[in-house]
Short mmCIF file of C-alpha atoms and ligand atoms in Angstrom, two decimals:
data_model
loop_
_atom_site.label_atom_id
_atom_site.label_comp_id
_atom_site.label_asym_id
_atom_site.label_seq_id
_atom_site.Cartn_x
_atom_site.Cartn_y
_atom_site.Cartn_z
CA UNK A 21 -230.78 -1.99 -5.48
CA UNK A 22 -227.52 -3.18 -6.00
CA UNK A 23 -227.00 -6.19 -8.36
CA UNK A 24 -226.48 -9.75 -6.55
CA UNK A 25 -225.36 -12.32 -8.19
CA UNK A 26 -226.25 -15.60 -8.18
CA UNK A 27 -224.52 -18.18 -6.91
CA UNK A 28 -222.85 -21.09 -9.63
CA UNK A 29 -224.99 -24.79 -9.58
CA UNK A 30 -224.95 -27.97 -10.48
CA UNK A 31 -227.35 -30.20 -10.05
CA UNK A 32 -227.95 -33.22 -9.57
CA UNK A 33 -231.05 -34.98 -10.47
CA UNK A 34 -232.62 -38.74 -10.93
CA UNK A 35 -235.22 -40.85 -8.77
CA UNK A 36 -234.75 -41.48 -5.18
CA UNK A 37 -231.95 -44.51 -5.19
CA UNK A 38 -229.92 -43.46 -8.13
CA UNK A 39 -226.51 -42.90 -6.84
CA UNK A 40 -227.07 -38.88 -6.37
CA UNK A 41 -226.07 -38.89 -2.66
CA UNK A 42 -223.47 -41.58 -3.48
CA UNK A 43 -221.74 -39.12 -6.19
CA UNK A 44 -221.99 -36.17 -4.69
CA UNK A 45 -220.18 -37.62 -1.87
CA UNK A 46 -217.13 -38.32 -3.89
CA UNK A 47 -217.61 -35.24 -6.17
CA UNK A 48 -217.47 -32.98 -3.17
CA UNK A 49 -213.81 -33.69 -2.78
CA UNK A 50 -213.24 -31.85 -5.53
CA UNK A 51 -211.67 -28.42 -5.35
CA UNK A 52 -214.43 -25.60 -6.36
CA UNK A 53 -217.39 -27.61 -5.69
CA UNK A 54 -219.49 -28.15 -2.64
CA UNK A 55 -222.54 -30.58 -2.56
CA UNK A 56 -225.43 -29.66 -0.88
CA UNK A 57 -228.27 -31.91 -0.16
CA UNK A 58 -231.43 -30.96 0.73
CA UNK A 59 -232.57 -34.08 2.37
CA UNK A 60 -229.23 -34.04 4.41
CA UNK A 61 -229.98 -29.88 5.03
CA UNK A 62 -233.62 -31.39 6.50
CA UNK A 63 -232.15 -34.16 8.38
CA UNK A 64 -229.79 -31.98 10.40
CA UNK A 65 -232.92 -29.68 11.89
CA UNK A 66 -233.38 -30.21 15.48
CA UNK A 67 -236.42 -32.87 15.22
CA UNK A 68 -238.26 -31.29 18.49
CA UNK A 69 -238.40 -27.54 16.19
CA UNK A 70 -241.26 -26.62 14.53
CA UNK A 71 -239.58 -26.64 11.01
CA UNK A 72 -238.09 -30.12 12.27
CA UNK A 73 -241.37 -31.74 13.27
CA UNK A 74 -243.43 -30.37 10.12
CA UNK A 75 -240.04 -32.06 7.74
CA UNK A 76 -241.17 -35.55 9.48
CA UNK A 77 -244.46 -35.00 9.11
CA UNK A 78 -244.09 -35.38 5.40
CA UNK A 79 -240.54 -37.20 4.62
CA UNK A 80 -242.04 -40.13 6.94
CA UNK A 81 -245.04 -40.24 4.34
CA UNK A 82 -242.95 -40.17 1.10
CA UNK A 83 -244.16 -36.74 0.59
CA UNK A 84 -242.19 -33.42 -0.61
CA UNK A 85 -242.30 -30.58 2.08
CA UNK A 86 -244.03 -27.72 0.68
CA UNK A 87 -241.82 -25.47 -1.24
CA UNK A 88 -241.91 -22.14 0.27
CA UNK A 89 -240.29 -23.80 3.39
CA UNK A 90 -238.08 -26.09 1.62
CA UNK A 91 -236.54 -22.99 -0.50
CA UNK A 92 -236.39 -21.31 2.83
CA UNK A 93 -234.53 -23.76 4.78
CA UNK A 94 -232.23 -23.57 2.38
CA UNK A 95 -231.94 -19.97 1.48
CA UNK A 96 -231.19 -20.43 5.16
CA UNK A 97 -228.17 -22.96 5.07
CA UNK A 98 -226.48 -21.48 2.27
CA UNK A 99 -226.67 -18.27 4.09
CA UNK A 100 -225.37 -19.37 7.05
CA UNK A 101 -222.08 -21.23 5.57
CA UNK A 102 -221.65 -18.34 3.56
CA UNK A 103 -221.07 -16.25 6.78
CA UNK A 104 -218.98 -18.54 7.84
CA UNK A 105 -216.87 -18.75 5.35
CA UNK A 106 -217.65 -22.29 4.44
CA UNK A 107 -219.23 -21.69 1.20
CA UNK A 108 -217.11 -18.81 -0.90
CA UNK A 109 -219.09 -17.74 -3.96
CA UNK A 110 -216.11 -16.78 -6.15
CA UNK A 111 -214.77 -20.00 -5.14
CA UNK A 112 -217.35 -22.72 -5.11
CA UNK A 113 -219.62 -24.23 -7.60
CA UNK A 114 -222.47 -25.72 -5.53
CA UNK A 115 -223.39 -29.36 -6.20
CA UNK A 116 -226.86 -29.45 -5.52
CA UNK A 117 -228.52 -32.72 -4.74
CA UNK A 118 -232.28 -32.94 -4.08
CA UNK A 119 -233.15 -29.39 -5.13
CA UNK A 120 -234.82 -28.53 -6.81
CA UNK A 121 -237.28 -31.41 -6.66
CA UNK A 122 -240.54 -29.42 -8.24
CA UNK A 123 -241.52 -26.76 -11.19
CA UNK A 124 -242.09 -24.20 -8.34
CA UNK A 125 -238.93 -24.25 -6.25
CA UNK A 126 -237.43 -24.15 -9.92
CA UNK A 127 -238.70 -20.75 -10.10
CA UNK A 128 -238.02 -20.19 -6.05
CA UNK A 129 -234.33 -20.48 -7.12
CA UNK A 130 -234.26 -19.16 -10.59
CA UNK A 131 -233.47 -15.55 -9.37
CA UNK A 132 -230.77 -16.92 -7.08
CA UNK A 133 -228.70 -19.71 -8.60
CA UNK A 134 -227.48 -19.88 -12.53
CA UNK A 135 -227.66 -23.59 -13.26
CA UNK A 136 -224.06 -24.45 -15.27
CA UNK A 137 -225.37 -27.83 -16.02
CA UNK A 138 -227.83 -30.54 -14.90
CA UNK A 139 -226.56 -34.19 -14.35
CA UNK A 140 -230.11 -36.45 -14.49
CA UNK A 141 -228.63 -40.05 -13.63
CA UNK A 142 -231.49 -41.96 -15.39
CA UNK A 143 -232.38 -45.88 -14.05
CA UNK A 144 -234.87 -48.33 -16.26
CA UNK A 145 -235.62 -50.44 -13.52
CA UNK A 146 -237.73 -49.63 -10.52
CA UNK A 147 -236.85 -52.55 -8.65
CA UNK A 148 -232.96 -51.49 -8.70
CA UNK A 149 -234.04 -48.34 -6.49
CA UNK A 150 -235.96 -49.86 -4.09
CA UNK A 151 -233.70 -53.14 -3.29
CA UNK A 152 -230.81 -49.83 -2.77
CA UNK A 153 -232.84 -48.13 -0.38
CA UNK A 154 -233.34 -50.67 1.02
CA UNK A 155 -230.02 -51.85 1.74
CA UNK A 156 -229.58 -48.19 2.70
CA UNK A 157 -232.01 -48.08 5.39
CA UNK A 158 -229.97 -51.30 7.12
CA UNK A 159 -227.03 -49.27 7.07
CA UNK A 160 -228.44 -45.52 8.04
CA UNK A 161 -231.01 -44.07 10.11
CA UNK A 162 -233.85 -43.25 7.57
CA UNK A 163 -237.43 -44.09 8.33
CA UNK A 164 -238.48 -43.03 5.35
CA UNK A 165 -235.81 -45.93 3.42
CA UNK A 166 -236.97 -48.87 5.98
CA UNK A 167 -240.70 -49.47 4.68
CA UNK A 168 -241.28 -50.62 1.34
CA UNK A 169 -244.62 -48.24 0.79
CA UNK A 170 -242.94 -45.51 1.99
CA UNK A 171 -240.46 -46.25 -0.57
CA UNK A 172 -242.57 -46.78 -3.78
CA UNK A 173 -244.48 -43.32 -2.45
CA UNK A 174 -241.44 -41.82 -3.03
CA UNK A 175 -240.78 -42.76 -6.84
CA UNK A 176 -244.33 -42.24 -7.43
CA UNK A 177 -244.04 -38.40 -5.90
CA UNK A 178 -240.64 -38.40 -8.13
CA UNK A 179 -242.27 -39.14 -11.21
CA UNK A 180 -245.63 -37.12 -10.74
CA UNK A 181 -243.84 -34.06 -9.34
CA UNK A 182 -240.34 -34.01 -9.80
CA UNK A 183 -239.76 -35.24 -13.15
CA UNK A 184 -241.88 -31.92 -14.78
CA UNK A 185 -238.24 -30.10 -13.24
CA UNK A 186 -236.77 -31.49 -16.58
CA UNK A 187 -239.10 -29.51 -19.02
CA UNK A 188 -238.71 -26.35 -16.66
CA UNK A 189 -235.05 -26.57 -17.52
CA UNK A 190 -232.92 -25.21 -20.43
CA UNK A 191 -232.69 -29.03 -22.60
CA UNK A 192 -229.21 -27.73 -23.55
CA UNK A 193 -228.08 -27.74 -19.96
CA UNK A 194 -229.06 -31.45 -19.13
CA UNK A 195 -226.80 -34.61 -19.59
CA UNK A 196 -228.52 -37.95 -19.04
CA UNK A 197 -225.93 -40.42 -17.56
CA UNK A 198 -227.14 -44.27 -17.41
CA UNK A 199 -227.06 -44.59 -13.57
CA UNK A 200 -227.61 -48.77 -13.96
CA UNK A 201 -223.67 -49.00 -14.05
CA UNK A 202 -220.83 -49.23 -11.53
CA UNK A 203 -220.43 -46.37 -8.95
CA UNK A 204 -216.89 -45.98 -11.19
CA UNK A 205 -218.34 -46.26 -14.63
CA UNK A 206 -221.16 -43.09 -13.15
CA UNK A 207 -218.46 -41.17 -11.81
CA UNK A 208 -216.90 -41.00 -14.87
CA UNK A 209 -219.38 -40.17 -16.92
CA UNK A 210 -220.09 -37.20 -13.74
CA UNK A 211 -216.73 -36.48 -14.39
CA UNK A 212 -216.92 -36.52 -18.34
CA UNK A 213 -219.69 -33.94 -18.18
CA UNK A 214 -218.46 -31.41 -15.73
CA UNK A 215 -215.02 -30.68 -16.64
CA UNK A 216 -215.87 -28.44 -19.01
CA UNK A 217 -218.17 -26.73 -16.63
CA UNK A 218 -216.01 -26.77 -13.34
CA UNK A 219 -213.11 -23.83 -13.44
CA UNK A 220 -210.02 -24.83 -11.71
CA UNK A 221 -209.20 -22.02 -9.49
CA UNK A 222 -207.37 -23.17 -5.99
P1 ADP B 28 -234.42 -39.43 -1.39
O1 ADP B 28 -233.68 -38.81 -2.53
O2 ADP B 28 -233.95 -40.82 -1.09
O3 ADP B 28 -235.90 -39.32 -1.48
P2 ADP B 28 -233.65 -37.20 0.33
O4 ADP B 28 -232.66 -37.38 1.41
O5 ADP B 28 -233.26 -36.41 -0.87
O6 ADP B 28 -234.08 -38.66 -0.05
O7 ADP B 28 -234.98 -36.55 0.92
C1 ADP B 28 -235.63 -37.06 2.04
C2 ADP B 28 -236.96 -36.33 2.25
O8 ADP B 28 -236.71 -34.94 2.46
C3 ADP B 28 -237.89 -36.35 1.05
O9 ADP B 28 -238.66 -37.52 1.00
C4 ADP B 28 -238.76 -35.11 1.32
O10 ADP B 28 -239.72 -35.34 2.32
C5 ADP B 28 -237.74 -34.15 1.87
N1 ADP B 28 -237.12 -33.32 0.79
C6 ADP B 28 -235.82 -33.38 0.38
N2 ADP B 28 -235.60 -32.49 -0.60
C7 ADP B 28 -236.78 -31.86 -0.83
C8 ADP B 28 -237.22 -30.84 -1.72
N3 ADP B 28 -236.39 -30.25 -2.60
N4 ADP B 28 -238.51 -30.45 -1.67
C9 ADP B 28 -239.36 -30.97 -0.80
N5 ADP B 28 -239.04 -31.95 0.07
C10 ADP B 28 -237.76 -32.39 0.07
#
């Protein structure tokens, strides 16, 4: 069998409120990378599919979608833009936001991504998160950010089951970046950490 290779990743890790989506946003303006994240990838299913219907089933609960599916969906995606033409492998580093989010999908992924380096924006305060999803939910269309339980299910889930991620990951790879600071002062820090990383090729 011939030898694929795997595509070039960042991620992009920290609890549910931290700035990821915010970051990878900006970052994603940046020649060579593309950000990819999964909660977005879930959002966009058509909500009257199967796949769609079983994602609310679980995002409207706090709760992770199993990871078989989850890696699928997204095995899916990446797929797909690469046939397109939207993602080119040589080309892009992929930002990846919100996956993986457990030990398993780790492993799901292992034989298709190589990491480069793993940005965890780390937050003290638990309150911080859930007054910004809050404030998100005003502004977006996500159930899951509009009820306060729904919420603090979420950083519990984050902490039980996505938090382990860390110790499935090369320590060597993983830059902690104090996410309690101004969208600016994170960037740079973002910035700080991936230059090195990030080749320059246009
Ligand atoms: P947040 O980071 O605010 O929790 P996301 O947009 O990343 O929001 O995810 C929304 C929902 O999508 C999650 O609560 C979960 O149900 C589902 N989801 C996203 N990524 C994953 C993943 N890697 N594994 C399982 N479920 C996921």
């Amino acid at each position: 069998m011939a030898n694929v290779a795997k595509y070039r990743a960042i991620l992009l890790f920290g609890y549910p409120g931290c700035g990821k989506g915010t970051q990878g946003e900006v970052l994603c303006g940046m020649p060579n990378l593309l950000h990819l994240a999964m909660g977005d990838i879930f959002r966009a299913l058509d909500k009257q599919s199967d796949i769609g219907q079983e994602f609310l089933s679980y995002s409207t609960k706090g709760l992770l979608v199993p990871d078989e599916l989850t890696v699928r969906v997204w095995k899916r995606h990446v797929d797909k833009l690469a046939a397109d033409g939207a993602f080119r492998p040589d080309y892009h580093v992929l930002l990846l936001d919100g996956i993986p989010r457990t030990p398993s999908q780790v492993e799901y992924l292992r034989p298709l991504i190589e990491v480069l380096r793993v940005i965890h924006l780390g937050i003290e305060d638990q309150n911080i998160l859930v007054n910004r999803l809050k404030g998100r939910a005003l502004k977006s269309d996500r159930p899951d950010d509009a009820d306060e339980s729904v919420i603090r299910k979420r950083i519990e889930v984050y902490e039980a089951e996505t938090m382990p991620v860390l110790n499935a990951l090369d320590k060597n790879l993983i830059t902690n970046i104090n996410a309690d600071q101004p969208p600016l002062a994170v960037l740079r820090d973002i910035a700080e950490a991936l230059t090195p990383v990030v080749p320059s090729k246009i």
